[in-house]
Amino acid sequence: MPDSPRTAAPPTDRPGLDAAALTAALTPGSSLWRAVEVVEAIGSTNAELVARATDGATEGLVLVAEHQVAGRGRLDRTWTSPPRAGLTVSVLLRPDVPAARRAWLSLLTGVALAEAVGEVAGVRTSLKWPNDLLAADGRKLAGILAESSGTAVVVGVGLNVSTRADELPDTGTSLELVRGGPVDRAAVLLAFLRGLERRHARWSQVLGDPVSSGLAQDYLAWCSTVGSAVTVTMPDGSALDGVAEAVDWDGRLVVRTDAGVLELASGDVRHVRPSTSRP
């Protein structure tokens, strides 16, 4: 069990998650999930599972934190959420697919999350390449971060569930704000993990092929980036305008610009935003 940083007493208006009940509901009949662990507070769920993967842990672990005090997003951006206000969950996978196809795991996770949110909360969402779940008005509901460690990939999700407006940045929102009513965190988590297992199994069986697994078609149906004019900000701060035309077999965003066609991996860019101009 990871060490739990000291934190304030949990809020009484936000019920906690029951690890035993979640494990009992999830693991029977599952060929992937072994256990759901819930900790009251932790530095980073991803960092904890990456460390366990390095020590040889097998796949199928699910780690949920009621409060993550050192959460990270892509490019080491911070991700914070009040205690018990969201779902902060990481899973340990060891996909038997070519390394180049592993970039699709973040996109696969996004599809499973979008489906679960729609099924349980009735909230309409879209996916912004490479790792954001957006509400219909474009504000951010969730972020996804995948990290590799040898043959393992740890995928983390941070989803705002009951977070209030005064607890969020202007660019963020939560399921309860969008829905206008309460949302059961446990039900969202279980639907997400079951959907993730189904999609991961199909994708792995065809060695990570996004087309024959149906993943590419489903991702494009959810993705609001492909087909849009975008401004891409590079790590050095420079920006370029183009049209996002596709996601290729390795999960890279294909952007057509005046200078030609670029294939961008998630680590190649700082931001991809809607553009007001077209090349």
XYZ file of C-alpha atoms in Angstrom:
279
model
C 0.000 0.000 0.000
C 1.510 3.379 -0.929
C 2.318 5.909 1.747
C -0.505 8.427 2.158
C 0.505 12.085 2.523
C -1.100 13.911 5.404
C -4.251 15.666 4.331
C -7.289 17.354 5.816
C -10.241 15.298 6.988
C -12.358 14.108 4.030
C -15.449 16.187 3.272
C -18.686 14.784 4.676
C -20.748 15.965 1.693
C -18.703 13.874 -0.736
C -18.882 10.142 0.020
C -15.779 8.015 -0.386
C -15.273 5.019 -2.646
C -15.384 1.476 -1.256
C -12.449 -0.573 -2.553
C -13.902 -3.928 -1.500
C -17.257 -3.220 -3.147
C -15.582 -1.987 -6.328
C -13.336 -5.048 -6.501
C -16.298 -7.381 -5.899
C -18.285 -5.691 -8.662
C -15.443 -5.530 -11.184
C -13.281 -8.627 -10.949
C -15.711 -11.600 -11.285
C -15.562 -12.692 -14.904
C -12.788 -10.227 -15.731
C -9.674 -11.507 -17.483
C -7.806 -8.246 -16.869
C -8.635 -6.552 -13.574
C -7.195 -8.061 -10.393
C -8.093 -5.552 -7.687
C -9.180 -1.981 -7.063
C -7.188 -0.144 -4.414
C -8.459 3.141 -2.947
C -6.220 5.477 -0.945
C -7.370 8.650 0.761
C -4.363 10.646 -0.471
C -1.240 10.060 -2.537
C 1.349 12.026 -4.431
C 0.574 10.536 -7.856
C -1.308 7.381 -8.769
C 0.667 7.126 -12.003
C 4.008 7.428 -10.227
C 2.995 4.726 -7.748
C 2.011 2.248 -10.465
C 5.075 3.057 -12.572
C 7.184 2.173 -9.529
C 5.285 -1.086 -9.065
C 5.650 -1.898 -12.754
C 9.395 -1.396 -12.457
C 9.356 -3.868 -9.564
C 7.605 -6.444 -11.785
C 3.942 -6.052 -10.871
C 1.610 -7.852 -13.247
C -1.059 -6.016 -15.192
C -4.576 -5.458 -13.974
C -3.983 -3.252 -10.941
C -6.334 -0.290 -10.474
C -5.301 2.472 -8.068
C -7.740 5.245 -7.112
C -6.879 8.265 -4.988
C -9.517 10.329 -3.254
C -7.012 13.189 -3.245
C -3.881 13.436 -5.395
C -1.451 16.034 -4.107
C 1.203 15.874 -6.832
C -0.837 14.977 -9.903
C 0.661 15.573 -13.322
C -0.717 15.938 -16.789
C 1.011 15.799 -20.137
C 4.343 17.727 -20.281
C 4.393 17.779 -16.450
C 1.451 20.152 -16.151
C -0.282 19.986 -12.780
C -3.667 18.351 -12.233
C -5.434 19.125 -8.981
C -8.862 18.252 -7.605
C -10.485 18.709 -4.182
C -10.734 15.539 -2.059
C -13.434 13.130 -3.301
C -14.614 15.587 -5.953
C -13.414 13.597 -8.941
C -12.092 10.296 -10.162
C -8.318 10.045 -10.030
C -7.451 6.559 -11.244
C -4.479 4.800 -12.805
C -4.313 1.318 -14.312
C -1.332 -0.931 -15.003
C -1.318 -2.626 -18.407
C 1.244 -4.744 -20.246
C -0.049 -4.692 -23.851
C 1.447 -7.298 -26.169
C 1.509 -4.980 -29.179
C 4.275 -3.273 -31.181
C 5.740 -0.303 -29.314
C 4.678 2.118 -32.040
C 1.016 1.234 -31.483
C 1.077 2.005 -27.758
C 0.280 5.663 -28.391
C -3.250 4.481 -29.156
C -3.725 3.495 -25.506
C -4.423 7.107 -24.490
C -6.931 7.429 -27.322
C -8.528 4.066 -26.459
C -8.830 5.208 -22.849
C -10.505 8.415 -23.991
C -13.142 6.508 -25.953
C -13.891 4.235 -22.982
C -14.182 7.269 -20.706
C -16.452 9.184 -23.092
C -18.726 6.160 -23.409
C -18.907 5.684 -19.631
C -19.687 9.349 -18.981
C -22.457 9.266 -21.564
C -23.886 5.999 -20.257
C -23.881 6.835 -16.542
C -24.154 10.630 -16.385
C -25.902 11.316 -19.690
C -23.350 14.023 -20.465
C -22.429 14.689 -24.096
C -18.684 14.989 -24.609
C -15.960 15.024 -27.241
C -12.298 14.045 -27.292
C -9.571 16.567 -27.999
C -6.398 14.956 -29.338
C -4.368 13.660 -27.629
C -5.657 13.439 -24.077
C -8.626 15.625 -23.079
C -12.310 14.901 -22.548
C -14.359 18.028 -23.230
C -17.907 19.065 -22.417
C -20.151 20.245 -25.238
C -19.128 23.865 -24.591
C -15.436 22.995 -24.969
C -14.493 23.146 -21.310
C -12.307 20.373 -19.918
C -13.833 17.511 -17.958
C -10.872 15.119 -17.842
C -7.262 14.578 -18.758
C -5.443 11.364 -19.592
C -1.753 10.556 -19.126
C -0.009 7.376 -20.330
C 3.523 6.552 -19.156
C 5.679 3.608 -20.243
C 7.955 1.561 -18.028
C 9.609 -1.285 -19.903
C 6.841 -3.563 -21.159
C 4.251 -1.812 -18.987
C 2.064 1.184 -19.692
C 0.411 3.044 -16.846
C -2.624 5.061 -17.900
C -4.005 7.690 -15.553
C -7.298 9.566 -15.718
C -8.381 12.653 -13.811
C -12.122 13.341 -14.194
C -14.024 16.200 -12.542
C -17.251 14.785 -11.112
C -18.696 16.964 -8.325
C -16.184 19.800 -8.539
C -17.844 23.187 -8.078
C -17.294 26.206 -10.298
C -15.277 28.003 -7.599
C -12.938 24.985 -7.429
C -12.202 24.954 -11.164
C -10.223 27.070 -13.629
C -12.233 29.006 -16.193
C -11.401 26.358 -18.799
C -12.713 23.469 -16.681
C -16.075 22.026 -15.710
C -17.461 18.923 -14.006
C -20.081 16.272 -14.693
C -22.422 17.590 -12.010
C -22.171 21.164 -13.307
C -22.989 20.012 -16.828
C -25.718 17.604 -15.777
C -27.222 19.840 -13.145
C -27.505 16.993 -10.674
C -25.521 14.372 -8.731
C -23.386 11.731 -10.448
C -22.370 8.404 -8.875
C -18.571 8.234 -9.017
C -18.488 4.480 -8.428
C -20.868 3.826 -11.310
C -18.783 5.972 -13.662
C -15.587 4.222 -12.567
C -17.006 0.724 -13.066
C -18.477 1.553 -16.476
C -15.158 3.075 -17.528
C -13.062 0.098 -16.388
C -15.396 -2.427 -18.021
C -15.371 -0.507 -21.270
C -11.598 -0.140 -21.114
C -11.203 -3.897 -20.686
C -13.449 -4.677 -23.668
C -11.657 -2.245 -25.952
C -8.193 -3.225 -24.722
C -8.948 -6.895 -25.397
C -10.086 -6.269 -28.987
C -7.159 -3.956 -29.676
C -4.595 -6.380 -28.201
C -5.974 -9.371 -30.101
C -5.078 -7.683 -33.401
C -1.657 -6.512 -32.179
C -2.722 -2.927 -31.707
C -4.189 -2.447 -35.164
C -6.501 0.575 -34.716
C -8.432 -0.129 -37.916
C -9.343 -3.817 -37.654
C -10.093 -3.420 -33.929
C -12.609 -0.680 -34.742
C -10.797 1.744 -32.460
C -9.831 4.242 -35.161
C -13.404 4.573 -36.414
C -14.796 4.960 -32.904
C -12.134 7.464 -31.877
C -12.807 9.641 -34.904
C -16.520 9.579 -34.081
C -15.741 11.130 -30.680
C -12.831 13.371 -31.723
C -13.520 17.096 -32.156
C -9.967 17.829 -33.345
C -9.874 15.905 -36.633
C -11.521 17.890 -39.398
C -10.981 21.212 -37.627
C -8.685 24.139 -38.261
C -6.104 24.137 -35.462
C -3.231 26.150 -34.111
C -0.388 23.924 -32.932
C 2.036 25.344 -30.367
C 5.441 23.670 -30.418
C 7.717 23.109 -27.394
C 9.870 26.118 -28.374
C 6.823 28.398 -28.301
C 6.439 28.717 -32.059
C 2.996 28.156 -33.562
C 1.611 26.979 -36.862
C -1.852 26.941 -38.353
C -3.285 24.041 -40.274
C -6.123 21.578 -40.646
C -6.128 18.375 -38.586
C -6.872 15.765 -41.240
C -6.451 12.394 -39.534
C -4.890 10.286 -36.806
C -2.384 7.827 -38.279
C -1.689 4.184 -37.403
C 0.703 5.221 -34.626
C -1.742 7.638 -33.002
C -0.087 10.753 -34.429
C -2.128 13.772 -35.482
C -1.817 14.522 -39.204
C -1.941 18.292 -39.812
C -1.848 19.914 -43.239
C -0.172 23.343 -43.256
C 1.002 25.764 -45.933
C 4.457 24.232 -45.525
C 3.263 20.645 -45.985
C 1.847 17.759 -43.984
C 3.073 17.119 -40.440
C 2.658 13.958 -38.371
C 2.728 14.982 -34.723
C 3.136 12.693 -31.723
C 1.716 13.925 -28.432
C 5.203 14.670 -27.120
C 5.963 16.856 -30.142
C 3.509 19.611 -29.227
C 2.546 21.763 -26.251
C -0.983 22.684 -27.321
C -3.442 21.943 -30.096
C -6.234 24.521 -30.111
C -9.050 25.469 -32.460
C -7.855 28.106 -34.912
C -9.674 31.153 -36.223
C -7.750 30.980 -39.481
C -7.261 28.316 -42.106
C -4.124 27.842 -44.179
